[in-house]
Short mmCIF file of C-alpha atoms in Angstrom, two decimals:
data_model
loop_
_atom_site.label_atom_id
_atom_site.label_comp_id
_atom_site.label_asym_id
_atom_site.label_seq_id
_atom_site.Cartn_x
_atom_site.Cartn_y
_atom_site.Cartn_z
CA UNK A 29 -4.12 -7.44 -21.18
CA UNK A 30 -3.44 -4.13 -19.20
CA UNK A 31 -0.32 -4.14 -17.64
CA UNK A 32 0.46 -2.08 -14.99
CA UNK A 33 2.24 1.39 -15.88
CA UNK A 34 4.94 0.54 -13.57
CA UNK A 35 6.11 -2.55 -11.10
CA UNK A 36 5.44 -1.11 -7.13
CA UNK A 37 7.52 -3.49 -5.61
CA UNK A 38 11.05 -1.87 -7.23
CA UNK A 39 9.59 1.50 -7.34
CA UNK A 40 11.03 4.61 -5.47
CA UNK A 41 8.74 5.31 -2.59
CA UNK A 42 7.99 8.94 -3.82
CA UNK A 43 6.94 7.83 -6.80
CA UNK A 44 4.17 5.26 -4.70
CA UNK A 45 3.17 7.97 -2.54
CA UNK A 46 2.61 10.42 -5.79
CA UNK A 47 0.54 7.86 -7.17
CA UNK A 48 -1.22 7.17 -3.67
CA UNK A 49 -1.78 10.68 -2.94
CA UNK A 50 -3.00 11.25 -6.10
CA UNK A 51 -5.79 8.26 -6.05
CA UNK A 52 -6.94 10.01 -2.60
CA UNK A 53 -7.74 12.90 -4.27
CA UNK A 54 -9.97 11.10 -6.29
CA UNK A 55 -11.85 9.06 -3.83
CA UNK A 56 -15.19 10.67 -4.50
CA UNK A 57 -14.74 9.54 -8.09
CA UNK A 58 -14.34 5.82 -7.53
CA UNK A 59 -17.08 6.27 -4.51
CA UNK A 60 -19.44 7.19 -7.35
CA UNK A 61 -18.50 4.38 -9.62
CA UNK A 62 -18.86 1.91 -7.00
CA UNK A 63 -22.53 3.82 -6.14
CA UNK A 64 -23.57 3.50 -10.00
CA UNK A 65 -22.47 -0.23 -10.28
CA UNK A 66 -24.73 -1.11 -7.32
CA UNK A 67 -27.62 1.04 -8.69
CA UNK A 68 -27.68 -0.98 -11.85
CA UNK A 69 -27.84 -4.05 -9.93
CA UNK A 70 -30.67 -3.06 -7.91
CA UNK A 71 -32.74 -2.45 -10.79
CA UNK A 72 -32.71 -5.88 -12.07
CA UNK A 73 -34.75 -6.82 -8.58
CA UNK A 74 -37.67 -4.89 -10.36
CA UNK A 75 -37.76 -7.56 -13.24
CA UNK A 76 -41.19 -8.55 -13.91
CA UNK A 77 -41.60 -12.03 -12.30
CA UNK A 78 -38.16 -12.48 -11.19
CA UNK A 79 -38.16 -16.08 -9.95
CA UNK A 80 -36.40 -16.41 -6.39
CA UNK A 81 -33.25 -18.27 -7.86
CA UNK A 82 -32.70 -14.82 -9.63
CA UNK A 83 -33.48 -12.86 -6.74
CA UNK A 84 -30.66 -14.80 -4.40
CA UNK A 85 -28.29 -14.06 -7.52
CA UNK A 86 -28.84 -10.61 -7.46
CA UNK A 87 -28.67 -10.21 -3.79
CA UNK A 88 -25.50 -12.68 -3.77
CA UNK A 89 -24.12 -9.71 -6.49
CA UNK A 90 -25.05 -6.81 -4.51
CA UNK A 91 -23.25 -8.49 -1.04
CA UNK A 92 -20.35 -8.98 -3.33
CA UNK A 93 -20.41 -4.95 -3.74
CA UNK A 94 -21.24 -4.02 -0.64
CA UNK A 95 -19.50 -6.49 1.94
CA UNK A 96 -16.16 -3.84 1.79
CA UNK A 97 -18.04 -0.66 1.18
CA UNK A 98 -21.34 -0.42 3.39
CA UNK A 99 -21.43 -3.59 5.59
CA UNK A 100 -24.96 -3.22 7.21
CA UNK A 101 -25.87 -3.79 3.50
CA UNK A 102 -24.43 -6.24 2.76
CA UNK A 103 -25.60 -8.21 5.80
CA UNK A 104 -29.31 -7.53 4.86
CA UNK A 105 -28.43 -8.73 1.57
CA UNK A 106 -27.15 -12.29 3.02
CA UNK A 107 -30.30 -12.24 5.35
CA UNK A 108 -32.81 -11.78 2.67
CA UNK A 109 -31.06 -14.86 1.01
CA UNK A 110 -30.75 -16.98 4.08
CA UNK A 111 -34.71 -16.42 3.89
CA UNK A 112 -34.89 -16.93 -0.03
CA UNK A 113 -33.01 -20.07 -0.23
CA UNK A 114 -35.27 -21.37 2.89
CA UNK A 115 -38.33 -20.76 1.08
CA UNK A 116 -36.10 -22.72 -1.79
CA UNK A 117 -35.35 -25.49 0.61
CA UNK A 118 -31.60 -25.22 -0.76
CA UNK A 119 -29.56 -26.41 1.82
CA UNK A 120 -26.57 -25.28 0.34
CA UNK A 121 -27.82 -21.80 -0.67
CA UNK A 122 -28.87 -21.34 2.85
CA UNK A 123 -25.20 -22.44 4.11
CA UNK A 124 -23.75 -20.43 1.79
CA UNK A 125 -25.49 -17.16 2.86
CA UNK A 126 -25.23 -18.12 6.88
CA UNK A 127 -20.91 -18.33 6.63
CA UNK A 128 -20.83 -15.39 4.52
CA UNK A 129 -23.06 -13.67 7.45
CA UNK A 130 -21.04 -15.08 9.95
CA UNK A 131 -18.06 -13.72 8.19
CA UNK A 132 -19.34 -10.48 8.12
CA UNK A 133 -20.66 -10.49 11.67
CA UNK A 134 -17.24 -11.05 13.01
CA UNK A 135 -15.33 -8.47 10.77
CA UNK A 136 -18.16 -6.13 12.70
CA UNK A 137 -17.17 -7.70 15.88
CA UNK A 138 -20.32 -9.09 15.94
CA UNK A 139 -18.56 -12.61 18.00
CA UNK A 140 -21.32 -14.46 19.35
CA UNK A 141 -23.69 -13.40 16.58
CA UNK A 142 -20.59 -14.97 14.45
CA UNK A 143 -20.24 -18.01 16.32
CA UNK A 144 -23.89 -18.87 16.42
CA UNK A 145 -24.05 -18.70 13.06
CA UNK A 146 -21.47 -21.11 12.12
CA UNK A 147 -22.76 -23.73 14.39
CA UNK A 148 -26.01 -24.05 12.44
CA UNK A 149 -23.73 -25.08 9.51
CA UNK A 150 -23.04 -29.20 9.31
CA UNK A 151 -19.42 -29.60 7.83
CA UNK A 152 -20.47 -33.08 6.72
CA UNK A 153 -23.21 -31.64 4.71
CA UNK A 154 -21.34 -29.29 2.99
CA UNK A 155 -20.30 -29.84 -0.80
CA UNK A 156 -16.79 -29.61 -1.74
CA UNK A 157 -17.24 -26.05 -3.05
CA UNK A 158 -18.36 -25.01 0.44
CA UNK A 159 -15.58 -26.60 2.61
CA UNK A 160 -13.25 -23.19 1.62
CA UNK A 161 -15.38 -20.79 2.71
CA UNK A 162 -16.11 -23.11 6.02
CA UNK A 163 -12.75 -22.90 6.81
CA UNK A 164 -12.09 -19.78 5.96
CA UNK A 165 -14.59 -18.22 7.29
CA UNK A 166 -13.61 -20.31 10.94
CA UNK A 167 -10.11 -19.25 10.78
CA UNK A 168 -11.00 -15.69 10.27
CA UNK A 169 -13.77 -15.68 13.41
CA UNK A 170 -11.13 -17.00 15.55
CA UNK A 171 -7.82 -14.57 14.18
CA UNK A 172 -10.43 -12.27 15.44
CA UNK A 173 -11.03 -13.96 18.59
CA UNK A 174 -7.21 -14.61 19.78
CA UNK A 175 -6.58 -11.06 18.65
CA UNK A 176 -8.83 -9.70 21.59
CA UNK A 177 -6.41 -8.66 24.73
CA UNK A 178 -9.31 -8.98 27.02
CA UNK A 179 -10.05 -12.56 26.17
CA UNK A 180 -7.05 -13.42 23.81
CA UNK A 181 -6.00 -17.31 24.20
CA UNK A 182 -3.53 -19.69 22.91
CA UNK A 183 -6.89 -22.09 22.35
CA UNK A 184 -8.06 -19.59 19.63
CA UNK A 185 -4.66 -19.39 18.28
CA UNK A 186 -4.52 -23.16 17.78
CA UNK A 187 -7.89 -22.77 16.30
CA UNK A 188 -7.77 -20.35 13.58
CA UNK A 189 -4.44 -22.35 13.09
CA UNK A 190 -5.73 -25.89 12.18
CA UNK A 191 -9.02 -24.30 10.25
CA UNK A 192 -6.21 -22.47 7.76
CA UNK A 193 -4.45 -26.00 7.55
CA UNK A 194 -7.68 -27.63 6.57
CA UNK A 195 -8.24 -24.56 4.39
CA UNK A 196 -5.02 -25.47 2.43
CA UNK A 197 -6.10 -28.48 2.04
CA UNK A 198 -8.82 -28.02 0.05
CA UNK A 199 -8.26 -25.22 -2.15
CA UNK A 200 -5.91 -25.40 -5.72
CA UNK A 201 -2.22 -25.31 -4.61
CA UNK A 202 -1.68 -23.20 -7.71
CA UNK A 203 -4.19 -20.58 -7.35
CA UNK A 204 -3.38 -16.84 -5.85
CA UNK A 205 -5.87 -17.45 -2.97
CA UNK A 206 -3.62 -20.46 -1.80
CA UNK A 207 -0.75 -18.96 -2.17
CA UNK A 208 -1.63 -15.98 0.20
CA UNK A 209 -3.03 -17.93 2.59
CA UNK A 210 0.11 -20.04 2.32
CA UNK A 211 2.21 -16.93 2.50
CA UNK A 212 0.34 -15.91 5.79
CA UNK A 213 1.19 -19.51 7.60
CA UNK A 214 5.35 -18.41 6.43
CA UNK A 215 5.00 -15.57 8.24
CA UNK A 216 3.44 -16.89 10.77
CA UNK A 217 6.27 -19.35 11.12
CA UNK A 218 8.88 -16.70 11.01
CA UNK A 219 9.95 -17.36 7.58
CA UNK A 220 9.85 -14.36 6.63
CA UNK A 221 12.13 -14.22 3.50
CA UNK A 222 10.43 -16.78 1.74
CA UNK A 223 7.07 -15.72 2.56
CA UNK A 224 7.92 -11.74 1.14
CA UNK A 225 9.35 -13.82 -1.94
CA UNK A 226 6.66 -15.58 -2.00
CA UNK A 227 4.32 -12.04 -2.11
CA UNK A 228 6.68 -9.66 -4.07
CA UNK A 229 6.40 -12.23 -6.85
CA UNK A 230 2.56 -12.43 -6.98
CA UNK A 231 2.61 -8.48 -6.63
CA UNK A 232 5.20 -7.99 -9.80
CA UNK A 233 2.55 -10.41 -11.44
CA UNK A 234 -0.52 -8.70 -10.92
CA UNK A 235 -1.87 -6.52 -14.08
CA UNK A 236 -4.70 -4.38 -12.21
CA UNK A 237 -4.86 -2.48 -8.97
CA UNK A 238 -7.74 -4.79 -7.10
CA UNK A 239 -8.17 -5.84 -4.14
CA UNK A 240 -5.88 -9.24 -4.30
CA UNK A 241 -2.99 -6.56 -5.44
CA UNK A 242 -4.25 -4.57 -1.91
CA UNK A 243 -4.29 -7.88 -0.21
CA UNK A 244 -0.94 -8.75 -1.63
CA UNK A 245 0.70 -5.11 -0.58
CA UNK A 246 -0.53 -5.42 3.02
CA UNK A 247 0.77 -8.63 3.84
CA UNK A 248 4.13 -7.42 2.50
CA UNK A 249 3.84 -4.20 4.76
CA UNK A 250 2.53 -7.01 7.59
CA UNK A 251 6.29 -8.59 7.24
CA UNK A 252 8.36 -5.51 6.90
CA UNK A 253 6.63 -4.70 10.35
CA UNK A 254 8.15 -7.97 11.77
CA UNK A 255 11.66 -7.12 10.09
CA UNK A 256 10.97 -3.44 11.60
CA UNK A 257 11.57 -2.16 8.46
CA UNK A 258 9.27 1.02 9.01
CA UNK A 259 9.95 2.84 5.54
CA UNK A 260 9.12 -0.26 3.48
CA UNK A 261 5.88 -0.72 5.55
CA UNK A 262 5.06 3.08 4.76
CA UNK A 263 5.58 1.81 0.90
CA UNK A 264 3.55 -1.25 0.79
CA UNK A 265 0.53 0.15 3.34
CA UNK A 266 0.21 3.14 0.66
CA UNK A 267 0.25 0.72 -2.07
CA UNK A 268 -2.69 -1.37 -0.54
CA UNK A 269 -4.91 1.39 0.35
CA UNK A 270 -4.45 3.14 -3.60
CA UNK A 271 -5.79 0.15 -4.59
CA UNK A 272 -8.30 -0.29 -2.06
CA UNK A 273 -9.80 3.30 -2.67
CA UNK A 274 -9.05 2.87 -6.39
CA UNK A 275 -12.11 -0.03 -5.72
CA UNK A 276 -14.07 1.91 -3.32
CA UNK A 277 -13.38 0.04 -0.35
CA UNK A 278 -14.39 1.52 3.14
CA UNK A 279 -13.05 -1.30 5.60
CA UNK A 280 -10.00 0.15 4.70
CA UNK A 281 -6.88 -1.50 7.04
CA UNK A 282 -3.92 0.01 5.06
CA UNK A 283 -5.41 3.46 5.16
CA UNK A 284 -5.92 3.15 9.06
CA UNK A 285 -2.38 1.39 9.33
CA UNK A 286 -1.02 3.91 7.27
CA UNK A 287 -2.36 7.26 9.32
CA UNK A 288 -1.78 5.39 12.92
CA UNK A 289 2.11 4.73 11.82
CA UNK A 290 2.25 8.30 10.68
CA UNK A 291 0.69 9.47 13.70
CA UNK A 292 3.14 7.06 15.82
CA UNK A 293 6.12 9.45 13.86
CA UNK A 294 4.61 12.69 14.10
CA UNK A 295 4.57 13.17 10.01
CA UNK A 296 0.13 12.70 10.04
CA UNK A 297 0.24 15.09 7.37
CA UNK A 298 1.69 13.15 5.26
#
């Protein structure tokens, strides 16, 4: 296994920012990687008589690549799939496609489009594999929703609250994705040294710089903001977005975190 050539979480902050500052440089690089990968992809669509269960693979492939690099495509990816798996008549296929468009609509901001969308999904028809991204994807529309100042409300809150309890409840207690999402609900709770334990020990686990390690880095910057720990923030935002250019991602939070804190200091050179 590849091991990481050194652990973030203990290391000096100069030596972070080197390494950040030295992935930026090379953002064109990874942009082009990302670019070929897709390409490749796309040129299995041009099989002679693809079937359309391979066609709503490759599309499901090519939204995996594109839902944090070029969202636009990646939404006409999940609509040419809603349409697939209707000419299918896979009800689960079609469910499948409509959450992760829903998803995706309200990451855009994209509400009502969002919220239509999930209410043409039936809970009680969904298979077990489906119920996580149900949740999820609920829990994220309405984050989004309380997070509004113009229409923020204690009613969303609650909302996006109980859909990440039922989320917990259905996903493995020992895998990574619980364990952030249980992190998250910590935090959320003000218990804050046990959810950056939590974290910092699923960072100083993780052998690659993807985007769980990004994930991972900017919920620990999330909690050093609510310890107003500013420096350590700095440290783990600049973590999160090496990693996130490192995979070519556009919808970039740690990067934008990252230059509005600077800004917010007057150092948005560095």
């Amino acid at each position: 296994l590849w091991v990481s050539p050194y652990s973030f979480s203990s290391e000096k902050p100069d030596t972070v920012y080197a390494h950040f500052y030295n992935t930026l440089e090379k953002r064109e690089y990874y942009t082009q990687i990302k670019e070929d990968k897709i390409s490749e992809i796309k040129k299995m669509l041009g099989t002679p008589d693809i079937t359309d269960n391979q066609k709503y693979d490759i599309n499901h492939r090519l939204y995996n690549e594109y839902k944090t690099f070029i969202a636009d495509s990646a939404i006409y990816c999940l609509r040419e799939n809603v349409k697939i798996a209707e000419r299918m008549n896979d009800r689960n296929r079609i469910m499948e496609s409509q959450m992760a468009l829903s998803a995706l609509y309200a990451m855009a901001g994209l509400y009502i489009g969002a919220i239509k969308g999930m209410e043409k999904v039936n809970k009680n028809e969904l298979p077990d594999w489906l119920l996580p991204n149900y949740y999820s994807t609920n829990n994220q529309l309405y984050n989004f929703y309380s997070s509004l100042s113009d229409i923020g409300d204690e009613e969303y809150n609650q909302k996006a609250i109980s859909y990440r309890d039922s989320l917990l409840g259905v996903i493995d207690p020992q895998s990574n994705y619980y364990k952030i999402v249980y992190a998250e609900k910590l935090a959320d709770n003000n218990l804050l040294s046990e959810a950056k334990a939590l974290l910092t020990n699923m960072l100083e686990q993780s052998e690659e710089e993807n985007h769980e390690r990004a994930v991972l880095a900017y919920a620990l910057s999330n909690i050093y903001k609510k310890e107003g720990d500013v420096n350590q923030r700095k440290k783990y935002l600049a973590i999160s977005a090496a990693c996130d250019i490192k995979n070519a991602i556009k919808e970039n939070a740690s990067l934008q975190a990252r230059a509005s804190l600077l800004y917010e200091e007057g150092e948005i050179s560095k």
